[in-house]
mmCIF file of N, CA and C and ligand atoms in Angstrom:
data_model
loop_
_atom_site.group_PDB
_atom_site.id
_atom_site.type_symbol
_atom_site.label_atom_id
_atom_site.label_comp_id
_atom_site.label_asym_id
_atom_site.label_seq_id
_atom_site.Cartn_x
_atom_site.Cartn_y
_atom_site.Cartn_z
ATOM 1 N N MET L 1 2.505 18.116 1.604
ATOM 2 C CA MET L 1 2.599 17.692 2.844
ATOM 3 C C MET L 1 1.653 16.226 1.974
ATOM 4 N N ASP L 2 1.559 14.958 2.228
ATOM 5 C CA ASP L 2 0.554 14.098 1.310
ATOM 6 C C ASP L 2 -0.272 13.862 2.646
ATOM 7 N N LEU L 3 -1.307 14.478 2.820
ATOM 8 C CA LEU L 3 -2.522 14.962 3.696
ATOM 9 C C LEU L 3 -3.099 13.578 3.480
ATOM 10 N N LEU L 4 -3.490 12.742 2.110
ATOM 11 C CA LEU L 4 -3.743 11.708 1.990
ATOM 12 C C LEU L 4 -3.332 10.127 2.130
ATOM 13 N N GLY L 5 -2.169 10.568 2.125
ATOM 14 C CA GLY L 5 -1.260 9.384 2.039
ATOM 15 C C GLY L 5 -1.382 9.066 3.753
ATOM 16 N N ILE L 6 -0.856 10.508 4.621
ATOM 17 C CA ILE L 6 -1.245 10.141 5.877
ATOM 18 C C ILE L 6 -2.320 9.340 6.161
ATOM 19 N N LEU L 7 -3.281 9.698 5.350
ATOM 20 C CA LEU L 7 -4.670 9.267 5.661
ATOM 21 C C LEU L 7 -5.061 7.655 5.616
ATOM 22 N N GLN L 8 -4.308 7.567 4.472
ATOM 23 C CA GLN L 8 -4.800 6.090 4.293
ATOM 24 C C GLN L 8 -3.463 5.183 5.202
ATOM 25 N N GLU L 9 -2.650 5.630 5.587
ATOM 26 C CA GLU L 9 -1.615 5.029 6.601
ATOM 27 C C GLU L 9 -1.941 5.266 7.835
ATOM 28 N N LEU L 10 -2.898 5.931 7.886
ATOM 29 C CA LEU L 10 -3.515 5.913 9.347
ATOM 30 C C LEU L 10 -4.409 4.984 9.619
ATOM 31 N N GLN L 11 -5.644 4.752 8.482
ATOM 32 C CA GLN L 11 -6.595 3.998 8.175
ATOM 33 C C GLN L 11 -5.879 2.145 8.229
ATOM 34 N N CYS L 12 -5.031 2.011 7.719
ATOM 35 C CA CYS L 12 -3.997 0.772 7.858
ATOM 36 C C CYS L 12 -3.655 1.015 9.044
ATOM 37 N N ARG L 13 -3.101 1.686 10.129
ATOM 38 C CA ARG L 13 -2.856 1.318 11.546
ATOM 39 C C ARG L 13 -4.120 1.252 12.191
ATOM 40 N N LEU L 14 -5.286 1.763 11.784
ATOM 41 C CA LEU L 14 -5.883 1.288 12.360
ATOM 42 C C LEU L 14 -6.944 -0.086 12.236
ATOM 43 N N GLY L 15 -6.296 -1.034 11.240
ATOM 44 C CA GLY L 15 -6.815 -1.510 10.981
ATOM 45 C C GLY L 15 -8.075 -2.005 9.731
ATOM 46 N N PHE L 16 -8.023 -1.007 9.116
ATOM 47 C CA PHE L 16 -9.001 -0.564 8.335
ATOM 48 C C PHE L 16 -8.154 -0.574 6.513
ATOM 49 N N HIS L 17 -7.795 -1.921 6.415
ATOM 50 C CA HIS L 17 -6.844 -2.073 5.132
ATOM 51 C C HIS L 17 -8.193 -1.717 3.640
ATOM 52 N N ASP L 18 -7.526 -1.656 2.743
ATOM 53 C CA ASP L 18 -8.206 -1.417 1.077
ATOM 54 C C ASP L 18 -7.721 -2.776 0.874
ATOM 55 N N PHE L 19 -8.311 -4.051 1.018
ATOM 56 C CA PHE L 19 -7.933 -5.390 0.519
ATOM 57 C C PHE L 19 -8.896 -5.731 -0.888
ATOM 58 N N ARG L 20 -7.741 -6.117 -1.642
ATOM 59 C CA ARG L 20 -8.378 -6.737 -2.992
ATOM 60 C C ARG L 20 -8.000 -8.373 -2.283
ATOM 61 N N VAL L 21 -8.769 -9.120 -3.300
ATOM 62 C CA VAL L 21 -8.919 -10.662 -3.200
ATOM 63 C C VAL L 21 -7.695 -10.918 -4.251
ATOM 64 N N ILE L 22 -6.774 -11.542 -3.914
ATOM 65 C CA ILE L 22 -5.521 -12.162 -4.900
ATOM 66 C C ILE L 22 -6.006 -13.598 -5.087
ATOM 67 N N GLU L 23 -6.103 -14.192 -4.328
ATOM 68 C CA GLU L 23 -6.924 -15.523 -4.697
ATOM 69 C C GLU L 23 -7.735 -16.447 -3.844
ATOM 70 N N VAL L 24 -8.224 -17.157 -4.159
ATOM 71 C CA VAL L 24 -9.639 -17.706 -3.605
ATOM 72 C C VAL L 24 -9.663 -19.392 -3.438
ATOM 73 N N THR L 25 -9.781 -20.030 -2.390
ATOM 74 C CA THR L 25 -10.216 -21.231 -2.430
ATOM 75 C C THR L 25 -11.399 -21.877 -1.996
ATOM 76 N N TYR L 26 -12.156 -22.601 -3.245
ATOM 77 C CA TYR L 26 -13.353 -22.581 -2.608
ATOM 78 C C TYR L 26 -13.689 -23.978 -1.714
ATOM 79 N N GLY L 27 -14.605 -24.027 -0.412
ATOM 80 C CA GLY L 27 -14.537 -24.589 0.261
ATOM 81 C C GLY L 27 -15.417 -25.904 -0.329
ATOM 82 N N PHE L 28 -15.276 -27.280 0.515
ATOM 83 C CA PHE L 28 -16.516 -28.201 -0.020
ATOM 84 C C PHE L 28 -17.204 -28.232 1.115
ATOM 85 N N GLY L 29 -18.162 -28.919 1.049
ATOM 86 C CA GLY L 29 -19.092 -29.313 1.815
ATOM 87 C C GLY L 29 -19.398 -28.257 2.599
ATOM 88 N N ASP L 30 -19.453 -28.119 4.225
ATOM 89 C CA ASP L 30 -19.628 -27.272 5.315
ATOM 90 C C ASP L 30 -18.507 -26.792 5.276
ATOM 91 N N ALA L 31 -17.274 -26.320 4.709
ATOM 92 C CA ALA L 31 -16.220 -25.425 4.654
ATOM 93 C C ALA L 31 -16.233 -24.635 3.499
ATOM 94 N N GLY L 32 -16.477 -23.023 4.269
ATOM 95 C CA GLY L 32 -16.595 -21.888 3.771
ATOM 96 C C GLY L 32 -15.127 -21.592 2.869
ATOM 97 N N ASP L 33 -15.862 -20.817 1.732
ATOM 98 C CA ASP L 33 -14.311 -20.123 0.764
ATOM 99 C C ASP L 33 -13.478 -19.620 1.755
ATOM 100 N N VAL L 34 -12.003 -19.352 0.980
ATOM 101 C CA VAL L 34 -11.286 -18.796 1.864
ATOM 102 C C VAL L 34 -11.149 -17.772 0.815
ATOM 103 N N GLU L 35 -10.709 -16.953 1.110
ATOM 104 C CA GLU L 35 -10.030 -15.773 0.412
ATOM 105 C C GLU L 35 -8.636 -15.272 0.918
ATOM 106 N N LYS L 36 -7.894 -14.904 0.000
ATOM 107 C CA LYS L 36 -6.303 -14.981 0.717
ATOM 108 C C LYS L 36 -6.534 -13.227 -0.183
ATOM 109 N N VAL L 37 -6.527 -12.155 0.773
ATOM 110 C CA VAL L 37 -6.622 -11.168 0.372
ATOM 111 C C VAL L 37 -4.988 -9.749 1.073
ATOM 112 N N GLU L 38 -4.940 -9.078 -0.381
ATOM 113 C CA GLU L 38 -3.578 -8.341 0.323
ATOM 114 C C GLU L 38 -4.029 -6.798 0.261
ATOM 115 N N CYS L 39 -3.854 -5.729 0.764
ATOM 116 C CA CYS L 39 -4.332 -4.081 1.194
ATOM 117 C C CYS L 39 -3.473 -3.721 -0.142
ATOM 118 N N ARG L 40 -4.139 -3.125 -0.717
ATOM 119 C CA ARG L 40 -3.665 -2.381 -2.072
ATOM 120 C C ARG L 40 -2.304 -1.113 -1.655
ATOM 121 N N ARG L 41 -2.548 -0.582 -0.500
ATOM 122 C CA ARG L 41 -1.851 0.222 0.141
ATOM 123 C C ARG L 41 -0.588 -0.084 1.388
ATOM 124 N N CYS L 42 -0.798 -0.926 2.057
ATOM 125 C CA CYS L 42 0.464 -1.704 2.755
ATOM 126 C C CYS L 42 0.852 -2.687 2.275
ATOM 127 N N GLY L 43 0.410 -3.449 1.582
ATOM 128 C CA GLY L 43 0.680 -4.703 1.127
ATOM 129 C C GLY L 43 0.572 -5.813 2.627
ATOM 130 N N THR L 44 -0.372 -5.477 3.265
ATOM 131 C CA THR L 44 -0.392 -6.944 4.322
ATOM 132 C C THR L 44 -1.499 -7.619 3.644
ATOM 133 N N THR L 45 -1.080 -9.188 3.494
ATOM 134 C CA THR L 45 -1.996 -9.983 3.403
ATOM 135 C C THR L 45 -2.718 -11.042 4.340
ATOM 136 N N MET L 46 -3.642 -11.506 4.331
ATOM 137 C CA MET L 46 -4.444 -11.916 5.252
ATOM 138 C C MET L 46 -5.868 -13.125 4.679
ATOM 139 N N VAL L 47 -5.714 -13.937 5.441
ATOM 140 C CA VAL L 47 -6.702 -15.100 4.552
ATOM 141 C C VAL L 47 -7.429 -14.846 5.295
ATOM 142 N N ARG L 48 -9.031 -14.996 4.900
ATOM 143 C CA ARG L 48 -10.188 -14.355 5.780
ATOM 144 C C ARG L 48 -11.262 -15.537 5.113
ATOM 145 N N GLU L 49 -11.542 -16.165 5.977
ATOM 146 C CA GLU L 49 -12.964 -17.465 5.455
ATOM 147 C C GLU L 49 -14.317 -17.030 5.784
ATOM 148 N N GLN L 50 -14.750 -17.146 4.274
ATOM 149 C CA GLN L 50 -16.018 -16.384 4.093
ATOM 150 C C GLN L 50 -17.384 -17.412 5.025
ATOM 151 N N SER L 51 -18.411 -17.287 5.202
ATOM 152 C CA SER L 51 -19.270 -18.118 5.647
ATOM 153 C C SER L 51 -19.898 -19.006 4.754
ATOM 154 N N PRO L 52 -20.067 -20.485 4.989
ATOM 155 C CA PRO L 52 -20.901 -21.371 4.227
ATOM 156 C C PRO L 52 -22.063 -20.796 3.214
ATOM 157 N N ARG L 53 -22.299 -21.251 1.999
ATOM 158 C CA ARG L 53 -23.295 -20.708 1.325
ATOM 159 C C ARG L 53 -24.451 -21.814 1.860
ATOM 160 N N ASP L 54 -25.647 -21.215 2.068
ATOM 161 C CA ASP L 54 -26.925 -21.996 2.234
ATOM 162 C C ASP L 54 -27.360 -23.245 1.292
HETATM 163 ZN ZN1 ZN D 101 -3.255 -1.411 4.580
#
């Protein structure tokens, strides 16, 4: 039984993905950077926006 695999799948189901950044779009002016990330376990991709720099 692959206990570690089950635990990792459970983490993904709970929303705790193991994201890696696959693409970064730098924001201009007041816009924050936008990162495209992918979970290395389940392959879910999502876009998240970083806070603008000071
Ligand atoms: Zn995941």
